[in-house]
Amino acid sequence: MELSALLSYLDSQLDCQRFRDYCPNGLQVQGSASATHIVTGVTACLALIEAAIAAQANVLLVHHGYFWRGENPCIVGQKQQRLHLLLTHQINLIAYHLPLDAHPVWGNNIQLAKVLQLQHPTPIDHPDLQGCLFIGQCQPHHTGETFKQHLTTCLQREPLHIPAQRHSIERIAWCTGAGQDFIEYALDAKVDAFLTGEVSERTVHIAREAGIHFFAAGHHATERYGIQALGKHVADKFSLSHQFIDIANPV
Ligand SMILES: [Zn+2]
């Protein structure tokens, strides 16, 4: 299919104008005018670009692209190497950051709820959160220990768990990626546990003093699912080929 048709479909579905983001969303690096083989991945690192070249992809669809607010805008060093490879191989780099975290069907948060079997996932409505903090129920009810085990099994990675006195986890809030500073909003929502990808030193004290369970289950591990779901959806809809390539990351 024509790249332009794929892009206009993606841009309209992901509703990018709605977000105040830290990077451009949509086409970040232009390549071939046609889209036939899509590789998806979490982050457009050099290893993923090399894997996309080996897979003969002409579209690389990611959650973490380039051109972040505050970064050096010059095309030098590692950035030059990445861009040089993409441009030489005419690979289109398409990235969706917050629009993919928040998307109600293919988003990272809703897809994580599916993987973890969290019930009634609902975004908390607050202008600061941009639809990226969700609330739901753990069913069957877990204790801190059993939920830690559940995360380890589902995400194939042992999470950091800051335990709390309260025994069972019924109400839980989550935000994939680096959502640790949303913990205060989770507390306002009266949850038993808060789950995100990363942790800061201060997060531990906030969780302990509030008496809720806190889990940091990995930025990469919690954000593998949205981009896969989106890639599969567009591949099925437009009869394109698609593969997800996981470049392991312990953080
Ligand atoms: Zn992220």
mmCIF file of C-alpha atoms and ligand atoms in Angstrom:
data_model
loop_
_atom_site.group_PDB
_atom_site.id
_atom_site.type_symbol
_atom_site.label_atom_id
_atom_site.label_comp_id
_atom_site.label_asym_id
_atom_site.label_seq_id
_atom_site.Cartn_x
_atom_site.Cartn_y
_atom_site.Cartn_z
ATOM 1 C CA MET A 1 0.000 0.000 0.000
ATOM 2 C CA GLU A 2 1.001 3.638 -0.270
ATOM 3 C CA LEU A 3 2.807 4.899 2.789
ATOM 4 C CA SER A 4 0.658 8.049 2.777
ATOM 5 C CA ALA A 5 -2.531 5.977 3.152
ATOM 6 C CA LEU A 6 -1.071 4.005 6.053
ATOM 7 C CA LEU A 7 0.044 7.227 7.725
ATOM 8 C CA SER A 8 -3.267 8.986 7.408
ATOM 9 C CA TYR A 9 -5.031 5.940 8.882
ATOM 10 C CA LEU A 10 -2.602 5.723 11.815
ATOM 11 C CA ASP A 11 -2.650 9.468 12.493
ATOM 12 C CA SER A 12 -6.434 9.589 12.521
ATOM 13 C CA GLN A 13 -6.769 6.530 14.781
ATOM 14 C CA LEU A 14 -4.178 7.740 17.282
ATOM 15 C CA ASP A 15 -5.655 11.237 17.548
ATOM 16 C CA CYS A 16 -2.237 12.841 18.111
ATOM 17 C CA GLN A 17 -3.443 16.465 18.317
ATOM 18 C CA ARG A 18 -5.090 15.655 21.647
ATOM 19 C CA PHE A 19 -1.726 15.212 23.426
ATOM 20 C CA ARG A 20 0.939 17.512 24.834
ATOM 21 C CA ASP A 21 3.885 15.264 24.068
ATOM 22 C CA TYR A 22 7.695 15.398 24.377
ATOM 23 C CA CYS A 23 8.360 14.301 20.806
ATOM 24 C CA PRO A 24 6.734 14.457 17.378
ATOM 25 C CA ASN A 25 4.177 11.693 16.725
ATOM 26 C CA GLY A 26 3.715 10.021 13.330
ATOM 27 C CA LEU A 27 6.290 9.926 10.512
ATOM 28 C CA GLN A 28 9.668 10.936 11.960
ATOM 29 C CA VAL A 29 11.999 9.771 9.181
ATOM 30 C CA GLN A 30 10.771 9.384 5.609
ATOM 31 C CA GLY A 31 11.793 6.371 3.510
ATOM 32 C CA SER A 32 10.154 4.324 0.766
ATOM 33 C CA ALA A 33 6.819 5.523 -0.698
ATOM 34 C CA SER A 34 5.286 2.089 -0.237
ATOM 35 C CA ALA A 35 4.524 0.136 2.916
ATOM 36 C CA THR A 36 4.583 -3.657 2.666
ATOM 37 C CA HIS A 37 6.515 -5.094 5.595
ATOM 38 C CA ILE A 38 6.211 -3.595 9.064
ATOM 39 C CA VAL A 39 8.605 -4.270 11.899
ATOM 40 C CA THR A 40 7.413 -3.123 15.320
ATOM 41 C CA GLY A 41 9.540 -2.622 18.413
ATOM 42 C CA VAL A 42 9.567 -0.629 21.638
ATOM 43 C CA THR A 43 12.526 1.685 20.934
ATOM 44 C CA ALA A 44 14.211 2.679 17.644
ATOM 45 C CA CYS A 45 17.696 1.792 18.897
ATOM 46 C CA LEU A 46 20.506 0.759 16.548
ATOM 47 C CA ALA A 47 19.937 -2.967 17.210
ATOM 48 C CA LEU A 48 16.272 -2.672 16.199
ATOM 49 C CA ILE A 49 17.159 -0.777 13.006
ATOM 50 C CA GLU A 50 19.692 -3.482 12.092
ATOM 51 C CA ALA A 51 17.091 -6.173 12.730
ATOM 52 C CA ALA A 52 14.546 -4.271 10.595
ATOM 53 C CA ILE A 53 17.086 -4.067 7.749
ATOM 54 C CA ALA A 54 17.740 -7.819 8.021
ATOM 55 C CA ALA A 55 13.965 -8.406 7.906
ATOM 56 C CA GLN A 56 13.713 -6.177 4.790
ATOM 57 C CA ALA A 57 11.134 -3.915 6.415
ATOM 58 C CA ASN A 58 10.122 -0.625 4.833
ATOM 59 C CA VAL A 59 8.227 0.535 7.909
ATOM 60 C CA LEU A 60 9.626 0.606 11.439
ATOM 61 C CA LEU A 61 6.776 1.345 13.841
ATOM 62 C CA VAL A 62 7.850 2.126 17.417
ATOM 63 C CA HIS A 63 6.729 3.597 20.737
ATOM 64 C CA HIS A 64 10.002 5.439 21.458
ATOM 65 C CA GLY A 65 11.288 7.300 18.393
ATOM 66 C CA TYR A 66 13.576 10.339 18.214
ATOM 67 C CA PHE A 67 13.689 14.125 18.549
ATOM 68 C CA TRP A 68 12.810 14.321 22.247
ATOM 69 C CA ARG A 69 12.294 17.727 23.811
ATOM 70 C CA GLY A 70 15.575 19.069 25.147
ATOM 71 C CA GLU A 71 17.872 16.712 23.249
ATOM 72 C CA ASN A 72 20.770 17.966 21.107
ATOM 73 C CA PRO A 73 19.142 18.638 17.704
ATOM 74 C CA CYS A 74 22.380 18.084 15.742
ATOM 75 C CA ILE A 75 22.630 14.958 13.574
ATOM 76 C CA VAL A 76 25.950 13.726 14.977
ATOM 77 C CA GLY A 77 27.341 10.625 16.693
ATOM 78 C CA GLN A 78 24.882 7.824 17.535
ATOM 79 C CA LYS A 79 21.961 9.777 16.120
ATOM 80 C CA GLN A 80 23.799 10.158 12.799
ATOM 81 C CA GLN A 81 24.470 6.384 12.705
ATOM 82 C CA ARG A 82 20.826 5.523 13.316
ATOM 83 C CA LEU A 83 19.501 8.051 10.796
ATOM 84 C CA HIS A 84 22.141 7.096 8.222
ATOM 85 C CA LEU A 85 21.007 3.453 8.333
ATOM 86 C CA LEU A 86 17.301 4.325 8.123
ATOM 87 C CA LEU A 87 17.832 6.721 5.189
ATOM 88 C CA THR A 88 20.209 4.405 3.308
ATOM 89 C CA HIS A 89 17.718 1.540 3.543
ATOM 90 C CA GLN A 90 14.689 3.755 2.901
ATOM 91 C CA ILE A 91 12.959 2.642 6.075
ATOM 92 C CA ASN A 92 10.107 4.857 7.261
ATOM 93 C CA LEU A 93 10.319 5.480 10.986
ATOM 94 C CA ILE A 94 6.868 6.014 12.486
ATOM 95 C CA ALA A 95 6.569 6.656 16.222
ATOM 96 C CA TYR A 96 3.641 7.120 18.591
ATOM 97 C CA HIS A 97 4.433 8.003 22.175
ATOM 98 C CA LEU A 98 1.640 9.261 24.488
ATOM 99 C CA PRO A 99 -1.076 8.576 21.876
ATOM 100 C CA LEU A 100 -0.069 4.902 22.048
ATOM 101 C CA ASP A 101 0.088 4.814 25.859
ATOM 102 C CA ALA A 102 -3.460 6.128 26.083
ATOM 103 C CA HIS A 103 -5.174 4.488 23.106
ATOM 104 C CA PRO A 104 -8.388 2.711 24.237
ATOM 105 C CA VAL A 105 -7.872 -0.380 22.026
ATOM 106 C CA TRP A 106 -4.187 -0.762 21.036
ATOM 107 C CA GLY A 107 -2.666 1.316 23.832
ATOM 108 C CA ASN A 108 0.080 0.125 26.152
ATOM 109 C CA ASN A 109 -2.090 0.487 29.245
ATOM 110 C CA ILE A 110 -5.137 -1.334 27.942
ATOM 111 C CA GLN A 111 -2.978 -4.078 26.426
ATOM 112 C CA LEU A 112 -1.103 -4.504 29.711
ATOM 113 C CA ALA A 113 -4.462 -4.921 31.459
ATOM 114 C CA LYS A 114 -5.212 -7.759 29.039
ATOM 115 C CA VAL A 115 -1.863 -9.468 29.640
ATOM 116 C CA LEU A 116 -2.314 -9.199 33.431
ATOM 117 C CA GLN A 117 -6.079 -9.963 33.378
ATOM 118 C CA LEU A 118 -6.924 -6.711 35.198
ATOM 119 C CA GLN A 119 -10.681 -6.163 35.164
ATOM 120 C CA HIS A 120 -12.682 -3.032 34.274
ATOM 121 C CA PRO A 121 -9.680 -0.988 33.068
ATOM 122 C CA THR A 122 -10.631 2.698 33.023
ATOM 123 C CA PRO A 123 -8.452 5.779 32.488
ATOM 124 C CA ILE A 124 -8.535 8.311 35.319
ATOM 125 C CA ASP A 125 -9.935 11.561 33.999
ATOM 126 C CA HIS A 126 -7.504 14.358 34.900
ATOM 127 C CA PRO A 127 -5.867 16.904 32.551
ATOM 128 C CA ASP A 128 -2.361 16.148 33.927
ATOM 129 C CA LEU A 129 -2.651 12.449 33.125
ATOM 130 C CA GLN A 130 -3.665 12.611 29.430
ATOM 131 C CA GLY A 131 -5.386 9.238 29.701
ATOM 132 C CA CYS A 132 -2.184 7.424 30.726
ATOM 133 C CA LEU A 133 -3.112 6.350 34.289
ATOM 134 C CA PHE A 134 -5.616 3.524 34.541
ATOM 135 C CA ILE A 135 -7.560 1.986 37.357
ATOM 136 C CA GLY A 136 -9.091 -1.482 37.620
ATOM 137 C CA GLN A 137 -9.625 -4.588 39.716
ATOM 138 C CA CYS A 138 -7.415 -7.586 40.389
ATOM 139 C CA GLN A 139 -9.487 -10.736 39.928
ATOM 140 C CA PRO A 140 -8.935 -13.155 41.474
ATOM 141 C CA HIS A 141 -7.817 -11.035 44.387
ATOM 142 C CA HIS A 142 -4.090 -11.158 44.901
ATOM 143 C CA THR A 143 -1.857 -10.601 47.880
ATOM 144 C CA GLY A 144 1.319 -8.578 47.328
ATOM 145 C CA GLU A 145 3.285 -11.815 47.035
ATOM 146 C CA THR A 146 0.935 -13.568 44.602
ATOM 147 C CA PHE A 147 0.699 -10.466 42.420
ATOM 148 C CA LYS A 148 4.483 -10.243 42.305
ATOM 149 C CA GLN A 149 4.530 -13.874 41.147
ATOM 150 C CA HIS A 150 1.792 -13.125 38.595
ATOM 151 C CA LEU A 151 3.855 -10.233 37.159
ATOM 152 C CA THR A 152 6.953 -12.411 36.965
ATOM 153 C CA THR A 153 5.052 -15.080 35.037
ATOM 154 C CA CYS A 154 3.172 -12.746 32.687
ATOM 155 C CA LEU A 155 6.051 -10.367 31.883
ATOM 156 C CA GLN A 156 8.928 -12.878 32.180
ATOM 157 C CA ARG A 157 10.741 -10.497 34.491
ATOM 158 C CA GLU A 158 10.829 -10.221 38.265
ATOM 159 C CA PRO A 159 9.434 -6.846 39.386
ATOM 160 C CA LEU A 160 10.588 -4.655 42.240
ATOM 161 C CA HIS A 161 7.929 -4.903 44.964
ATOM 162 C CA ILE A 162 7.651 -2.468 47.865
ATOM 163 C CA PRO A 163 5.295 -4.366 50.174
ATOM 164 C CA ALA A 164 2.558 -2.901 52.344
ATOM 165 C CA GLN A 165 0.752 -4.022 55.492
ATOM 166 C CA ARG A 166 -2.596 -4.449 53.759
ATOM 167 C CA HIS A 167 -3.051 -8.035 52.734
ATOM 168 C CA SER A 168 -5.131 -8.179 49.597
ATOM 169 C CA ILE A 169 -4.979 -6.144 46.390
ATOM 170 C CA GLU A 170 -8.390 -5.407 44.944
ATOM 171 C CA ARG A 171 -8.181 -1.937 43.460
ATOM 172 C CA ILE A 172 -5.064 -1.224 41.415
ATOM 173 C CA ALA A 173 -3.793 1.722 39.349
ATOM 174 C CA TRP A 174 -1.174 1.386 36.620
ATOM 175 C CA CYS A 175 0.760 3.394 34.065
ATOM 176 C CA THR A 176 3.224 1.714 31.696
ATOM 177 C CA GLY A 177 6.759 3.086 31.281
ATOM 178 C CA ALA A 178 8.119 5.838 33.523
ATOM 179 C CA GLY A 179 4.902 6.558 35.423
ATOM 180 C CA GLN A 180 6.330 6.598 38.955
ATOM 181 C CA ASP A 181 5.438 10.236 39.554
ATOM 182 C CA PHE A 182 1.766 9.472 38.971
ATOM 183 C CA ILE A 183 1.760 7.688 42.340
ATOM 184 C CA GLU A 184 0.101 10.702 43.992
ATOM 185 C CA TYR A 185 -2.816 10.487 41.553
ATOM 186 C CA ALA A 186 -3.061 6.759 42.266
ATOM 187 C CA LEU A 187 -3.305 7.531 45.986
ATOM 188 C CA ASP A 188 -6.098 10.025 45.325
ATOM 189 C CA ALA A 189 -7.942 7.162 43.610
ATOM 190 C CA LYS A 190 -7.762 5.072 46.831
ATOM 191 C CA VAL A 191 -5.986 2.046 45.430
ATOM 192 C CA ASP A 192 -4.366 -0.891 47.200
ATOM 193 C CA ALA A 193 -1.485 -1.035 44.718
ATOM 194 C CA PHE A 194 0.261 1.008 42.046
ATOM 195 C CA LEU A 195 2.093 -0.602 39.147
ATOM 196 C CA THR A 196 4.392 1.140 36.690
ATOM 197 C CA GLY A 197 7.584 0.466 34.743
ATOM 198 C CA GLU A 198 10.216 2.475 36.597
ATOM 199 C CA VAL A 199 10.944 3.628 40.122
ATOM 200 C CA SER A 200 12.634 6.659 41.697
ATOM 201 C CA GLU A 201 14.154 6.785 45.154
ATOM 202 C CA ARG A 202 11.323 9.030 46.355
ATOM 203 C CA THR A 203 8.623 6.626 45.101
ATOM 204 C CA VAL A 204 9.533 4.049 47.753
ATOM 205 C CA HIS A 205 8.934 6.473 50.629
ATOM 206 C CA ILE A 206 5.651 7.713 49.179
ATOM 207 C CA ALA A 207 4.370 4.131 48.795
ATOM 208 C CA ARG A 208 5.499 3.067 52.288
ATOM 209 C CA GLU A 209 4.013 6.106 54.002
ATOM 210 C CA ALA A 210 0.728 5.704 52.136
ATOM 211 C CA GLY A 211 0.644 1.975 52.932
ATOM 212 C CA ILE A 212 0.086 0.736 49.373
ATOM 213 C CA HIS A 213 1.903 -1.962 47.428
ATOM 214 C CA PHE A 214 4.195 -0.597 44.723
ATOM 215 C CA PHE A 215 5.493 -2.573 41.761
ATOM 216 C CA ALA A 216 8.088 -1.442 39.195
ATOM 217 C CA ALA A 217 7.772 -4.102 36.515
ATOM 218 C CA GLY A 218 10.108 -2.625 33.876
ATOM 219 C CA HIS A 219 9.714 0.258 31.428
ATOM 220 C CA HIS A 220 10.442 -2.011 28.467
ATOM 221 C CA ALA A 221 8.534 -5.012 29.857
ATOM 222 C CA THR A 222 5.342 -2.992 30.417
ATOM 223 C CA GLU A 223 5.493 -1.279 26.992
ATOM 224 C CA ARG A 224 5.948 -4.281 24.688
ATOM 225 C CA TYR A 225 2.250 -4.841 24.068
ATOM 226 C CA GLY A 226 0.775 -1.646 22.573
ATOM 227 C CA ILE A 227 3.041 -1.448 19.553
ATOM 228 C CA GLN A 228 2.540 -5.155 18.824
ATOM 229 C CA ALA A 229 -1.228 -4.781 18.942
ATOM 230 C CA LEU A 230 -1.115 -1.719 16.676
ATOM 231 C CA GLY A 231 1.225 -3.436 14.190
ATOM 232 C CA LYS A 232 -0.956 -6.527 14.062
ATOM 233 C CA HIS A 233 -4.089 -4.438 13.591
ATOM 234 C CA VAL A 234 -2.800 -2.454 10.592
ATOM 235 C CA ALA A 235 -1.189 -5.554 9.070
ATOM 236 C CA ASP A 236 -4.519 -7.437 9.264
ATOM 237 C CA LYS A 237 -6.554 -4.473 8.045
ATOM 238 C CA PHE A 238 -4.374 -3.677 5.016
ATOM 239 C CA SER A 239 -2.931 -7.174 4.307
ATOM 240 C CA LEU A 240 0.648 -6.196 5.128
ATOM 241 C CA SER A 241 3.242 -8.431 6.733
ATOM 242 C CA HIS A 242 4.280 -7.675 10.281
ATOM 243 C CA GLN A 243 6.722 -8.930 12.875
ATOM 244 C CA PHE A 244 7.497 -7.681 16.370
ATOM 245 C CA ILE A 245 11.187 -7.681 17.246
ATOM 246 C CA ASP A 246 11.996 -7.596 20.940
ATOM 247 C CA ILE A 247 15.345 -6.020 21.770
ATOM 248 C CA ALA A 248 15.689 -7.101 25.392
ATOM 249 C CA ASN A 249 16.144 -4.343 27.957
ATOM 250 C CA PRO A 250 16.321 -5.053 31.711
ATOM 251 C CA VAL A 251 15.101 -1.544 32.649
HETATM 252 ZN ZN ZN B 1 8.029 4.651 27.427
#
